[in-house]
PDB file of C-alpha atoms in Angstrom:
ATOM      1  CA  UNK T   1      -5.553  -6.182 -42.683  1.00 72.00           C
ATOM      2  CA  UNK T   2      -5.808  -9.342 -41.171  1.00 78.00           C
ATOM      3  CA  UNK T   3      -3.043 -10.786 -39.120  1.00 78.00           C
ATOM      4  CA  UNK T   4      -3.224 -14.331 -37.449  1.00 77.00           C
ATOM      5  CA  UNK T   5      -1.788 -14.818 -33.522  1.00 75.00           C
ATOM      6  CA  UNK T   6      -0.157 -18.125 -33.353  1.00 73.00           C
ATOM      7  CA  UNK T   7      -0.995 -18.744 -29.326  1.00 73.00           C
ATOM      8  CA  UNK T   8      -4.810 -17.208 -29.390  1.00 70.00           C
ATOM      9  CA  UNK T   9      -5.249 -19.052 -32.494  1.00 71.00           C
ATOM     10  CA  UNK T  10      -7.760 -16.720 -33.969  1.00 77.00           C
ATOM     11  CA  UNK T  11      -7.191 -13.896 -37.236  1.00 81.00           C
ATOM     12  CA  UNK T  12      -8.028 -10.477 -35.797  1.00 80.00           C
ATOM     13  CA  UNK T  13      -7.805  -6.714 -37.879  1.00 80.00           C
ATOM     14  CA  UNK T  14      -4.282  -5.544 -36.901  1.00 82.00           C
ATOM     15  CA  UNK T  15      -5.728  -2.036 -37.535  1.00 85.00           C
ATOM     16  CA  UNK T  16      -8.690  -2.642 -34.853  1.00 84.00           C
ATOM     17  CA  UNK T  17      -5.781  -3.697 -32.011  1.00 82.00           C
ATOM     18  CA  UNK T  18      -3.518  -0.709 -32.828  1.00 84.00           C
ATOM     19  CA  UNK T  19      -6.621   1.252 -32.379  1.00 85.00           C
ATOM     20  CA  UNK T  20      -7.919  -0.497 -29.239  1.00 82.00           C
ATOM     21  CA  UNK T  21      -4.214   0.044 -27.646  1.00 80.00           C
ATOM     22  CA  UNK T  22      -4.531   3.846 -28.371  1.00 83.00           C
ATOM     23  CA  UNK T  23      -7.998   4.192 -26.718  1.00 80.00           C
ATOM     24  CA  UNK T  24      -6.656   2.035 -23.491  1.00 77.00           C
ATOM     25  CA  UNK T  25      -3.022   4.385 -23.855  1.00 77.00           C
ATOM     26  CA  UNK T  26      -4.872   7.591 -23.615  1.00 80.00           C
ATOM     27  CA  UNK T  27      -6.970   6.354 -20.479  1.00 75.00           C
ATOM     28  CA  UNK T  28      -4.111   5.203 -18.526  1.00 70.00           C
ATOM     29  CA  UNK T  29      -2.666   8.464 -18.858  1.00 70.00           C
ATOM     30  CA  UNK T  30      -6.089  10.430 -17.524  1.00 73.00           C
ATOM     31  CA  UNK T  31      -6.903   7.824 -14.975  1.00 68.00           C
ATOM     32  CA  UNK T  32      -3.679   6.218 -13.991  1.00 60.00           C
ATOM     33  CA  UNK T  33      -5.134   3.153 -14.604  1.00 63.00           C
ATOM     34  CA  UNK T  34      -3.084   0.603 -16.790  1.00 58.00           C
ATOM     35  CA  UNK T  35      -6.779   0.186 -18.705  1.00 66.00           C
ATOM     36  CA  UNK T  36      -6.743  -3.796 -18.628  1.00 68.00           C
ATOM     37  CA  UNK T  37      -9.845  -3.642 -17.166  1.00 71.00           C
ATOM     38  CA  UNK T  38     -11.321  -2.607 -20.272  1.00 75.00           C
ATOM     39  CA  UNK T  39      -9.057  -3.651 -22.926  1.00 77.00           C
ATOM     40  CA  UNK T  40      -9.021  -7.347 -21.286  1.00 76.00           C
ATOM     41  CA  UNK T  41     -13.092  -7.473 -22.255  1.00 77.00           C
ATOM     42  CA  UNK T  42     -12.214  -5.792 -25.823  1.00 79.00           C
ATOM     43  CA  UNK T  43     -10.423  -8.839 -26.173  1.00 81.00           C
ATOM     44  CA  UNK T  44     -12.857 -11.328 -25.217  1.00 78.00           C
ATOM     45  CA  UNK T  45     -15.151  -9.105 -27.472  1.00 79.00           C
ATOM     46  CA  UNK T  46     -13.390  -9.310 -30.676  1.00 81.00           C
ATOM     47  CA  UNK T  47     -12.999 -13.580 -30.431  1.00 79.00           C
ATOM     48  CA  UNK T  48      -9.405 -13.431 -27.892  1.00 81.00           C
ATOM     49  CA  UNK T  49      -9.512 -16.449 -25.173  1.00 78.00           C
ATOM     50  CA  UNK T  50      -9.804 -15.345 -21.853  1.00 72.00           C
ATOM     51  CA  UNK T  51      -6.722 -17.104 -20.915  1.00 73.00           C
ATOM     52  CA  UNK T  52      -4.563 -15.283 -23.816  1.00 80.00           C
ATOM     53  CA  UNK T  53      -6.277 -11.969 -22.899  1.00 77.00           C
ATOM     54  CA  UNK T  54      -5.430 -11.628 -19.549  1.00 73.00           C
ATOM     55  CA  UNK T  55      -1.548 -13.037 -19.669  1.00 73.00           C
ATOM     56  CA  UNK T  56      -0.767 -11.053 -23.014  1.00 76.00           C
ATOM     57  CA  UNK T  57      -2.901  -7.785 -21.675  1.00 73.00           C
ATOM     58  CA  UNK T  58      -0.358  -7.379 -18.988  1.00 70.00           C
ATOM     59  CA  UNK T  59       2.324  -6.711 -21.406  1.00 70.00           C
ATOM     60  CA  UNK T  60       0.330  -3.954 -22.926  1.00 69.00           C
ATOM     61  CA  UNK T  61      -0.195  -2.554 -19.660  1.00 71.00           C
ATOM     62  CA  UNK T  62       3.153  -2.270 -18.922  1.00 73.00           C
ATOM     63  CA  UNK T  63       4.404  -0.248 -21.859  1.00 69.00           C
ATOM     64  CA  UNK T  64       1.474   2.737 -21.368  1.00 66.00           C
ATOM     65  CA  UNK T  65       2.090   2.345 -18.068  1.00 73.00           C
ATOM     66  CA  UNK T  66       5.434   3.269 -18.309  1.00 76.00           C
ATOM     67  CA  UNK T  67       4.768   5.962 -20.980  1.00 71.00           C
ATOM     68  CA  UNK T  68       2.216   7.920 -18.822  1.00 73.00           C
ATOM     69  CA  UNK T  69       4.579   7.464 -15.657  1.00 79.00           C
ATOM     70  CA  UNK T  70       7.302   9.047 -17.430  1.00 79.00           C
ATOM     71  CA  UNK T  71       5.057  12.192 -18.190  1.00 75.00           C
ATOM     72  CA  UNK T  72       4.843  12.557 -14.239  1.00 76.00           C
ATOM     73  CA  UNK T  73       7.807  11.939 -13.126  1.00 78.00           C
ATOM     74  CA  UNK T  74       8.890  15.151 -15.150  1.00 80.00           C
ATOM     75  CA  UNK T  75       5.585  16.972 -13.180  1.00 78.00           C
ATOM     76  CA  UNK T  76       6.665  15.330 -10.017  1.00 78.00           C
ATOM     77  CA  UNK T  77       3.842  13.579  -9.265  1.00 75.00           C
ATOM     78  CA  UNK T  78       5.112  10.543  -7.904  1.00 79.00           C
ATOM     79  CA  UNK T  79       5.331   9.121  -4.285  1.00 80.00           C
ATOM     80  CA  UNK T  80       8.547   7.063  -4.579  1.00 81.00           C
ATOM     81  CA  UNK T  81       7.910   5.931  -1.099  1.00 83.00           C
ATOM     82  CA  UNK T  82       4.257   5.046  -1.290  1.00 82.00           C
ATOM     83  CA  UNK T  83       5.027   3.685  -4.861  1.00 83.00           C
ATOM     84  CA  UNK T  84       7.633   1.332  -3.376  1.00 86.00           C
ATOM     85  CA  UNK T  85       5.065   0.303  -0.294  1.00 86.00           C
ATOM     86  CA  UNK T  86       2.577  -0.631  -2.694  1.00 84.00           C
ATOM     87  CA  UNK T  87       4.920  -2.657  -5.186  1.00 87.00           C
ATOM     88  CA  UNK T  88       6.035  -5.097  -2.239  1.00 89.00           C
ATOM     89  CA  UNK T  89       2.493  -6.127  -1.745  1.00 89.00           C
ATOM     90  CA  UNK T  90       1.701  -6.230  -5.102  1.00 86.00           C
ATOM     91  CA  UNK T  91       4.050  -8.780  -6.160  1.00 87.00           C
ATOM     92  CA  UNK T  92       3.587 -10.860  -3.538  1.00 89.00           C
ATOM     93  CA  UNK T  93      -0.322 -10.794  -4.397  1.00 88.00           C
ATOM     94  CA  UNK T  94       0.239 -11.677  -8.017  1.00 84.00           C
ATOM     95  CA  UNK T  95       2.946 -14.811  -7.010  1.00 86.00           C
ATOM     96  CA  UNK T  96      -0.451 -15.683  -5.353  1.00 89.00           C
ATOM     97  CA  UNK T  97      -2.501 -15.330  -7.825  1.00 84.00           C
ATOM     98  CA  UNK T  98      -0.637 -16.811 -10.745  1.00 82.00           C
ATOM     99  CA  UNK T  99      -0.992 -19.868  -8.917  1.00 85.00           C
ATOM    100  CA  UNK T 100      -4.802 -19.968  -8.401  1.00 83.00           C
ATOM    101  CA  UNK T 101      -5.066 -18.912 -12.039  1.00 79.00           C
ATOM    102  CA  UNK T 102      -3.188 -22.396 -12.510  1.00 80.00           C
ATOM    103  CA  UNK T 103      -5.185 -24.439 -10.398  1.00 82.00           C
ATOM    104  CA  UNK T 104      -8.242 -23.054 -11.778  1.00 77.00           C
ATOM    105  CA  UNK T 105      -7.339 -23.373 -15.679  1.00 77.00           C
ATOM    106  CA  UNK T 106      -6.086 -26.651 -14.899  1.00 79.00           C
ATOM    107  CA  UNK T 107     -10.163 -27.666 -13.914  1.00 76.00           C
ATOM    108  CA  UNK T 108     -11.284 -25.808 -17.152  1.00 74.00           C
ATOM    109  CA  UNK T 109     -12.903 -23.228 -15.168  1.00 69.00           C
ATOM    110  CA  UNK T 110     -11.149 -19.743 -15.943  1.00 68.00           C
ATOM    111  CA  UNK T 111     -13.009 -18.423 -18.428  1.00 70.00           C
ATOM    112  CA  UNK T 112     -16.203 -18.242 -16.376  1.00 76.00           C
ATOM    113  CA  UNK T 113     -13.681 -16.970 -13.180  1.00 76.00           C
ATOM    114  CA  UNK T 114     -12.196 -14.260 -15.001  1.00 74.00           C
ATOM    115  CA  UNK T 115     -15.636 -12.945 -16.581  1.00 76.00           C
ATOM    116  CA  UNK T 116     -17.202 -13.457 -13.298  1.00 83.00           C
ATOM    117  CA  UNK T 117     -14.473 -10.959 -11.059  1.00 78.00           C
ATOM    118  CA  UNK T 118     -14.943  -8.556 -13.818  1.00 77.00           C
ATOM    119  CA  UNK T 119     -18.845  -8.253 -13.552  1.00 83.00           C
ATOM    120  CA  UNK T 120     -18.818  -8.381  -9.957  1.00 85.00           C
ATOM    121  CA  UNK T 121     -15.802  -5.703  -9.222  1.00 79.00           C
ATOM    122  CA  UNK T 122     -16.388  -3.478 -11.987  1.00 79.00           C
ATOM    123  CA  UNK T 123     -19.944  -3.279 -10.936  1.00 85.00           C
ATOM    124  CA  UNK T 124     -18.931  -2.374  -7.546  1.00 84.00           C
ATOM    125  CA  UNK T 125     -16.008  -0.009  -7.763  1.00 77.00           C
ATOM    126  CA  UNK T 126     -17.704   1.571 -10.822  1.00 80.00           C
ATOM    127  CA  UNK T 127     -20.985   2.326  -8.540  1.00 85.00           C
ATOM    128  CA  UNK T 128     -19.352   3.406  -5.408  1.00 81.00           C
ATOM    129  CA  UNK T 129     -17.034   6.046  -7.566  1.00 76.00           C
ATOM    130  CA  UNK T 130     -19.886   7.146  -9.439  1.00 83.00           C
ATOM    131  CA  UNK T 131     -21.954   8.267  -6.144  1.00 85.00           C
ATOM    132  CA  UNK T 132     -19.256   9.561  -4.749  1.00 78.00           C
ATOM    133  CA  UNK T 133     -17.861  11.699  -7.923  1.00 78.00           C
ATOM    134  CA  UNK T 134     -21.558  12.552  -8.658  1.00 83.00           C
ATOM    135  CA  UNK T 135     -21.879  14.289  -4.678  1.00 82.00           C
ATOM    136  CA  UNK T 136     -18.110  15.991  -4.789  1.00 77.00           C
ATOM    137  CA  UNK T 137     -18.800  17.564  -8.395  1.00 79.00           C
ATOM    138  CA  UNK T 138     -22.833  18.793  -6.558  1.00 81.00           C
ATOM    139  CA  UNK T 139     -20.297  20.183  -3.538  1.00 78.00           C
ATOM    140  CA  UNK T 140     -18.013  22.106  -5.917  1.00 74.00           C
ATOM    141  CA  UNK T 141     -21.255  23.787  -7.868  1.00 74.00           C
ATOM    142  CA  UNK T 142     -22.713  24.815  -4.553  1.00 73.00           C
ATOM    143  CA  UNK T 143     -19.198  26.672  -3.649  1.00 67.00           C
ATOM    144  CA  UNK T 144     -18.459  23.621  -0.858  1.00 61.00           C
ATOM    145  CA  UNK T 145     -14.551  23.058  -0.818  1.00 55.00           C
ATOM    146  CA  UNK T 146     -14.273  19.312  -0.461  1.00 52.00           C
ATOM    147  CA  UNK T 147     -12.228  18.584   2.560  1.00 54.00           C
ATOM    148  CA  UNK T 148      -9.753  15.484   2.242  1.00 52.00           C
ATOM    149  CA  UNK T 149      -9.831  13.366   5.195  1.00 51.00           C
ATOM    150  CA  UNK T 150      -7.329  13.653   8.023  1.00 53.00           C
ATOM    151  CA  UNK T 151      -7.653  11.557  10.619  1.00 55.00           C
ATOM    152  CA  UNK T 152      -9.384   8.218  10.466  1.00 60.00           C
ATOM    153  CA  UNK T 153      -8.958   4.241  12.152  1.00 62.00           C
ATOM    154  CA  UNK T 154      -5.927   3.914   9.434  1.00 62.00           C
ATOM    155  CA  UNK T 155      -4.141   6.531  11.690  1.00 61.00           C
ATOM    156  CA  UNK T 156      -4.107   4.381  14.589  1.00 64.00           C
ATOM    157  CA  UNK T 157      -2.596   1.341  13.124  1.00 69.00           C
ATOM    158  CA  UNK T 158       1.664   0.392  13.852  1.00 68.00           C
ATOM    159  CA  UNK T 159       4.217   0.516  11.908  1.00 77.00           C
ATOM    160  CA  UNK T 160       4.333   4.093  10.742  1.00 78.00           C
ATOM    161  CA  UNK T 161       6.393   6.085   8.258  1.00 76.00           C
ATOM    162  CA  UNK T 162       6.468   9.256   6.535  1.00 75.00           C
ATOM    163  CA  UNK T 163       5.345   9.966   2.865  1.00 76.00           C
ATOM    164  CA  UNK T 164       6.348  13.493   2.081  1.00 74.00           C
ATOM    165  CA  UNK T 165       5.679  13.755  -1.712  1.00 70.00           C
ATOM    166  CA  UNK T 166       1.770  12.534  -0.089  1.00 71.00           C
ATOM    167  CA  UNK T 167       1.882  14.677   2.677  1.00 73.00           C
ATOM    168  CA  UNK T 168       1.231  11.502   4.817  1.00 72.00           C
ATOM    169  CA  UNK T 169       2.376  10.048   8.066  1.00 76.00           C
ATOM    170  CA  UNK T 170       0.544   6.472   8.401  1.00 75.00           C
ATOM    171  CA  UNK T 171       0.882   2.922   8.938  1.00 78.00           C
ATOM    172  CA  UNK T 172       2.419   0.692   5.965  1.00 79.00           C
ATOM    173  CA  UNK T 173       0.311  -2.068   6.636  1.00 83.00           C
ATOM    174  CA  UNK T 174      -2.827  -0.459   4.809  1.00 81.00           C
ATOM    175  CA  UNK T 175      -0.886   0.178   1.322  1.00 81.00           C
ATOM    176  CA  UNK T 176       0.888  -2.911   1.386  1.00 86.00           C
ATOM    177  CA  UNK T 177      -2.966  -4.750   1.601  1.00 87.00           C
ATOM    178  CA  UNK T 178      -3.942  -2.835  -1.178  1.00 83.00           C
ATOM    179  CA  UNK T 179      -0.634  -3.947  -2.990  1.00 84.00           C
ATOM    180  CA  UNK T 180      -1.482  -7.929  -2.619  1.00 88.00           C
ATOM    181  CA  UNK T 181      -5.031  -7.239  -3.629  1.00 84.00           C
ATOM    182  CA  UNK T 182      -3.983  -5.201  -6.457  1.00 81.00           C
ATOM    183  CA  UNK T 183      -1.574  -7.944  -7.041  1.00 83.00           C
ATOM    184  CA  UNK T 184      -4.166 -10.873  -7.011  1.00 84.00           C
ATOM    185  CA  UNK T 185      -6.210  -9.075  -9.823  1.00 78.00           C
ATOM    186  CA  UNK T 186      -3.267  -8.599 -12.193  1.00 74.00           C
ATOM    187  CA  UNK T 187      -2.587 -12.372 -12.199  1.00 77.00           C
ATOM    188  CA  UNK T 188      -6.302 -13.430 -12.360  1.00 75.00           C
ATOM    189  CA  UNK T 189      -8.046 -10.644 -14.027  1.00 72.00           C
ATOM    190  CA  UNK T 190      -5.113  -9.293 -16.608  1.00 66.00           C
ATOM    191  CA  UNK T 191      -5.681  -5.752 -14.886  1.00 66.00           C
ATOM    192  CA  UNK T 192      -3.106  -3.394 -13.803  1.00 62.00           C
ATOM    193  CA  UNK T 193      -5.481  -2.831 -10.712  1.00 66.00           C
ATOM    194  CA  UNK T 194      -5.626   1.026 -11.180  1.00 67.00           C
ATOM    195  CA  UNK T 195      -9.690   0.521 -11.130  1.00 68.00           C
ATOM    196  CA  UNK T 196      -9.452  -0.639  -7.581  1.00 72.00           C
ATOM    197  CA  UNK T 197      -6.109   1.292  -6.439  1.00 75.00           C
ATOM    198  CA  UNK T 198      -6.552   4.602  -7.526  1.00 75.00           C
ATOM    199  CA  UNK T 199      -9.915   4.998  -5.481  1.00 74.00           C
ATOM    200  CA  UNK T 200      -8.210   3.137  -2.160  1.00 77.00           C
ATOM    201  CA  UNK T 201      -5.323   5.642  -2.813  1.00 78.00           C
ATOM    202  CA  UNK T 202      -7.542   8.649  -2.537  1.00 76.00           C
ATOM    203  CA  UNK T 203     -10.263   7.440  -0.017  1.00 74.00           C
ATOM    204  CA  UNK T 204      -8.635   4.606   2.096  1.00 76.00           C
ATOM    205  CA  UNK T 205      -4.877   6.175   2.323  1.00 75.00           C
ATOM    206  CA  UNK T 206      -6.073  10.006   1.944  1.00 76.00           C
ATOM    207  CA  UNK T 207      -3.782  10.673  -0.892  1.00 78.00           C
ATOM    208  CA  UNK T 208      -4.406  13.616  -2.731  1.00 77.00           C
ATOM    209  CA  UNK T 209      -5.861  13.344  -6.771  1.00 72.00           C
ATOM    210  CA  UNK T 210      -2.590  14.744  -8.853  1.00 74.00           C
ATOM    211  CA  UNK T 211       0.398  12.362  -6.573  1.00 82.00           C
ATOM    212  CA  UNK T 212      -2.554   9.154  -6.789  1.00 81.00           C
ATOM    213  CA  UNK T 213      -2.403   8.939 -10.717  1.00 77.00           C
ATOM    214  CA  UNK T 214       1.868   9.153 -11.056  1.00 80.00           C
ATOM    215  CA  UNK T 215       2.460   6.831  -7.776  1.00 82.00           C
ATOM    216  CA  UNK T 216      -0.342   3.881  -9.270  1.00 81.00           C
ATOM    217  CA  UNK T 217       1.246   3.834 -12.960  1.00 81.00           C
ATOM    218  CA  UNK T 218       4.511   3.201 -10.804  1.00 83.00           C
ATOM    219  CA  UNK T 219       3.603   0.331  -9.191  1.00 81.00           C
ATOM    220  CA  UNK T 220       1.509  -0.937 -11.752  1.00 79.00           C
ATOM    221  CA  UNK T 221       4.619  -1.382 -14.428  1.00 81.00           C
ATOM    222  CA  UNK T 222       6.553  -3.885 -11.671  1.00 83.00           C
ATOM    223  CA  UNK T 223       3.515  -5.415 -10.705  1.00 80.00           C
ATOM    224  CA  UNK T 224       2.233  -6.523 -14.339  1.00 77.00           C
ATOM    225  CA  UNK T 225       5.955  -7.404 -16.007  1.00 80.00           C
ATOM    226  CA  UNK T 226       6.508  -9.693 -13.232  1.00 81.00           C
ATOM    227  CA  UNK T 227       3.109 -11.572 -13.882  1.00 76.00           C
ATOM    228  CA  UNK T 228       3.596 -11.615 -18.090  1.00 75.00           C
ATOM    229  CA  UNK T 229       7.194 -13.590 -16.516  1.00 80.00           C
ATOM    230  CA  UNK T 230       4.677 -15.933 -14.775  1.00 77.00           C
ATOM    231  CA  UNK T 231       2.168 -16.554 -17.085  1.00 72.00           C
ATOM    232  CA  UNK T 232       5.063 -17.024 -19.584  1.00 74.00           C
ATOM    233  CA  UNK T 233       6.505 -19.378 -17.825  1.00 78.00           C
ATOM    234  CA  UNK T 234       3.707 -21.292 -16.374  1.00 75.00           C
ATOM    235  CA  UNK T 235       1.099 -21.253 -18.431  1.00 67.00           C
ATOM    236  CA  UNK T 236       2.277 -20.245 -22.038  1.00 72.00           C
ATOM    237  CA  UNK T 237      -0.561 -18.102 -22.925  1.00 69.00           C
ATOM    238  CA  UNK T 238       1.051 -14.986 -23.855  1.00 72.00           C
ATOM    239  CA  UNK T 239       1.000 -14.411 -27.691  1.00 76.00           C
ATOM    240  CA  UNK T 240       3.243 -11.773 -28.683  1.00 77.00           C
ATOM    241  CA  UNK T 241       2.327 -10.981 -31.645  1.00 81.00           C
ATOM    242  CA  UNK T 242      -1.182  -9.595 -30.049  1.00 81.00           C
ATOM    243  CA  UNK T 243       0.908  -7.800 -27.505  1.00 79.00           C
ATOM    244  CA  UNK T 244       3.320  -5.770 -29.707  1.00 82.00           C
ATOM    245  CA  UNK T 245       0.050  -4.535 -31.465  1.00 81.00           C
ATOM    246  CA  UNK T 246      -1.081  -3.506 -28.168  1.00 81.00           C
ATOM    247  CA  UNK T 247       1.786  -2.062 -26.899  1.00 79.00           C
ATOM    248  CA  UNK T 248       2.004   0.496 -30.105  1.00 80.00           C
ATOM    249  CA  UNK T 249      -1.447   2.042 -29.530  1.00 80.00           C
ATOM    250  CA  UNK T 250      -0.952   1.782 -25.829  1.00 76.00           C
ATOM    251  CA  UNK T 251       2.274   3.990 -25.763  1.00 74.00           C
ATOM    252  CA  UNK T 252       1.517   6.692 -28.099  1.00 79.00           C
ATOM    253  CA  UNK T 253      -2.250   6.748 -26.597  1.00 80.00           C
ATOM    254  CA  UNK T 254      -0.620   7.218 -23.101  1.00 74.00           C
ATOM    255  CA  UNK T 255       1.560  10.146 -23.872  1.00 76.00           C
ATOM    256  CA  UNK T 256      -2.194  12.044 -25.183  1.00 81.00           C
ATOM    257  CA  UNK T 257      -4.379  10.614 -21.934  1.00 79.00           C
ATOM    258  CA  UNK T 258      -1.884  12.555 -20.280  1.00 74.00           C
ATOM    259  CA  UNK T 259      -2.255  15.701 -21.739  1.00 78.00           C
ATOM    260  CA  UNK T 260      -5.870  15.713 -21.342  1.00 77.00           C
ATOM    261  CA  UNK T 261      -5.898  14.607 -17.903  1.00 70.00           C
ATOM    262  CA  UNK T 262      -4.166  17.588 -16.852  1.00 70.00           C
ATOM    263  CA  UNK T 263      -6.796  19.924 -17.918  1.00 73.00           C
ATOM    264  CA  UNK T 264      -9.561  18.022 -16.070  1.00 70.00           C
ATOM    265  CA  UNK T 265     -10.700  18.590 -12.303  1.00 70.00           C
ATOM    266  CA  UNK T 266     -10.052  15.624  -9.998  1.00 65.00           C
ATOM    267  CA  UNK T 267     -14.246  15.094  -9.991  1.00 68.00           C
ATOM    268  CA  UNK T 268     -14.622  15.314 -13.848  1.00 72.00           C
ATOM    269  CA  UNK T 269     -12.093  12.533 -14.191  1.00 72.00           C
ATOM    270  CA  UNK T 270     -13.406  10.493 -11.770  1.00 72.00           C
ATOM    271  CA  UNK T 271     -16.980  10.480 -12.908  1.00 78.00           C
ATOM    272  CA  UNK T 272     -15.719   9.448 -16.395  1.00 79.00           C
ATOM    273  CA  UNK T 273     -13.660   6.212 -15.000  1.00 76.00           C
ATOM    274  CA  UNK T 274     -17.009   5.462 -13.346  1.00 80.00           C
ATOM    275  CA  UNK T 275     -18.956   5.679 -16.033  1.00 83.00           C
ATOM    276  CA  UNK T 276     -16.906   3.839 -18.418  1.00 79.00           C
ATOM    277  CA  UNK T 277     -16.372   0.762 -15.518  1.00 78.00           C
ATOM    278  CA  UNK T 278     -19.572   0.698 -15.583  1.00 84.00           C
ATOM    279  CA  UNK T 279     -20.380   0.126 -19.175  1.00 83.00           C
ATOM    280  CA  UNK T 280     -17.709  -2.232 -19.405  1.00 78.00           C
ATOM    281  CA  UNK T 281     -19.346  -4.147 -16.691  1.00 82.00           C
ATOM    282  CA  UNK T 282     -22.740  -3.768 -18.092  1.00 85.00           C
ATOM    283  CA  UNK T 283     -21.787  -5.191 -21.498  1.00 80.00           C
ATOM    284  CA  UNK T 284     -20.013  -8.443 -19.805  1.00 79.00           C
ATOM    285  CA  UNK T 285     -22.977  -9.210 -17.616  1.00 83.00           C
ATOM    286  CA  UNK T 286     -25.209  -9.228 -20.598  1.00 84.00           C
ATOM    287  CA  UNK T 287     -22.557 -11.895 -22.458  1.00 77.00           C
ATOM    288  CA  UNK T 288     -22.879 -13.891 -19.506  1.00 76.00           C
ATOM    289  CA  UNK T 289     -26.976 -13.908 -19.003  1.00 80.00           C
ATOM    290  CA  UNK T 290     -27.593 -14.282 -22.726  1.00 73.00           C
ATOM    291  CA  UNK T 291     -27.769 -17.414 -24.712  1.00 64.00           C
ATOM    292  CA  UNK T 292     -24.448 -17.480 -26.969  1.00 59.00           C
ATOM    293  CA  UNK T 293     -24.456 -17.887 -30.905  1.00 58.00           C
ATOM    294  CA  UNK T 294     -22.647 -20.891 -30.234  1.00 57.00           C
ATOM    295  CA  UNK T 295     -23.711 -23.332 -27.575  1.00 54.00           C
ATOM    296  CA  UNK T 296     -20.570 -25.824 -27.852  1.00 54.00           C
ATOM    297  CA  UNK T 297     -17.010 -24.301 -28.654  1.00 53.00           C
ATOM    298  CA  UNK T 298     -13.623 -26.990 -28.919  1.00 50.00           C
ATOM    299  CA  UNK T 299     -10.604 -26.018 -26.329  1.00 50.00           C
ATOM    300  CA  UNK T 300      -7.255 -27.818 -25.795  1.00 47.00           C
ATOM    301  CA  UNK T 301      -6.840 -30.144 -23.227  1.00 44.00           C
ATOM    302  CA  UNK T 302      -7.046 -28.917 -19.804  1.00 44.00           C
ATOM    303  CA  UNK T 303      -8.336 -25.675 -20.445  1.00 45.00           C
ATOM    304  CA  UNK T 304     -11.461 -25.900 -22.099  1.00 41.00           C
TER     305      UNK T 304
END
């Protein structure tokens, strides 16, 4: 069934981006992740203009966001506090980016930007947690309890205050960085940032696995409505037709991701986010390094 979005201009299978939703749904709720990191490529994939993906993904991001969230608030499995921390930073990192996103769609050059931050961070983040999920699953096989990190420079830092739900007592100043470069990627990349938060949440900020997944799908709901309300408003490249779609899959999927998640170890979960960053990664850097069907494509004025 084909169904035609007015503001990406293309005709795409509804059926496909119901289905796409669900897949991205169900991850968010495993991963805590709000899954635009892959569904943003999906839509490049299947003929969606980077501009229109990323503004309109954020909407779908929201709604599974919120679905999976409300699965652990009722396991309480969210740091409030942290949650709160990591919000302030994040929406003053996406007020930042929304406006570099501007500039750089006004010189025609943020389809190449976008493509380019996914390749390069994916590829990173995806590599790192694959090493390190790869030696904590080899520790847990040999009978090695995996100690989480105590004490470390982040402990020395001002400007302290107590997260009980985290069992931490740290400095605010390291979440609220995380926040604004969380917040940076939402507006640019059309991510919810769980790719990059969740592993500074357990590795930078000591968090432990089950609070990390709740207290990221937190922020990441604030953090991604308030850039759609940018993008909306500055740019006009959110098509809500493609985003209803979206949101559909994404909210049923959600409430199943987390389900499964539950019955996972911390390690096993891990390893698959890795490996499925990576892919994503893999699959963009190849669109970028091979020649296209189609050496010459027609865009509107100012952002072609």
């Amino acid at each position: 069934m084909q169904i035609y979005l007015p503001i990406a201009e293309v005709s795409v299978n509804a059926f496909l981006l119901l289905g796409l939703g669900g897949i991205v749904g169900i991850l968010s709720g495993m991963f805590g992740v709000g899954g635009g990191f892959l569904m943003t490529p999906l839509l490049f994939f299947i003929g969606i203009p980077p501009a229109v993906a990323v503004a309109t993904e954020a909407n779908q991001i929201v709604a599974s966001s919120f679905s999976g969230v409300l699965a652990h608030f009722r396991r309480k499995t969210v740091d409030l506090r942290m949650g709160t921390v990591l919000l302030i930073g994040g929406l003053m990192g996406a007020a930042l980016g929304v406006v570099v996103f501007n500039y750089l769609k006004a010189q025609g050059q943020v389809d190449l930007l976008v493509k380019l931050c996914y390749v390069v961070f994916l590829g990173v983040i995806g590599g790192l947690m694959f090493i390190e999920s790869l030696n904590a699953i080899r520790k847990t096989s040999k009978g090695v309890v995996p100690k989480r990190k105590k004490h470390n420079w982040i402990h020395g830092l001002p400007f302290k205050m107590r997260f009980r739900v985290s069992g931490l007592y740290i400095s605010v100043i390291p979440p609220l960085i995380v926040g604004v470069a969380v917040g940076v990627l939402a507006a640019i990349m059309g991510v919810g940032g769980g790719f990059i938060m969740v592993p500074a949440m357990i590795y930078l900020l000591g968090m432990p696995t089950k609070v990390v997944v709740g207290t990221s799908l937190f922020q990441i709901i604030f953090v991604t409505a308030f850039t759609t309300m940018l993008h909306a408003t500055t740019n006009y490249t959110v098509d809500v037709v493609l985003a209803v779609l979206l949101l559909v899959g994404g909210v049923v999927g959600a409430q199943i991701g987390t389900r499964i998640g539950v019955k996972m170890k911390a390690e096993q979960l891990r390893i698959l986010l890795a490996l499925m960053v990576l892919a994503v990664c893999g699959k963009l850097a190849l669109d970028l390094l091979l020649q296209p069907s189609e050496l010459y494509s027609l865009g509107a004025a100012g952002g072609h």
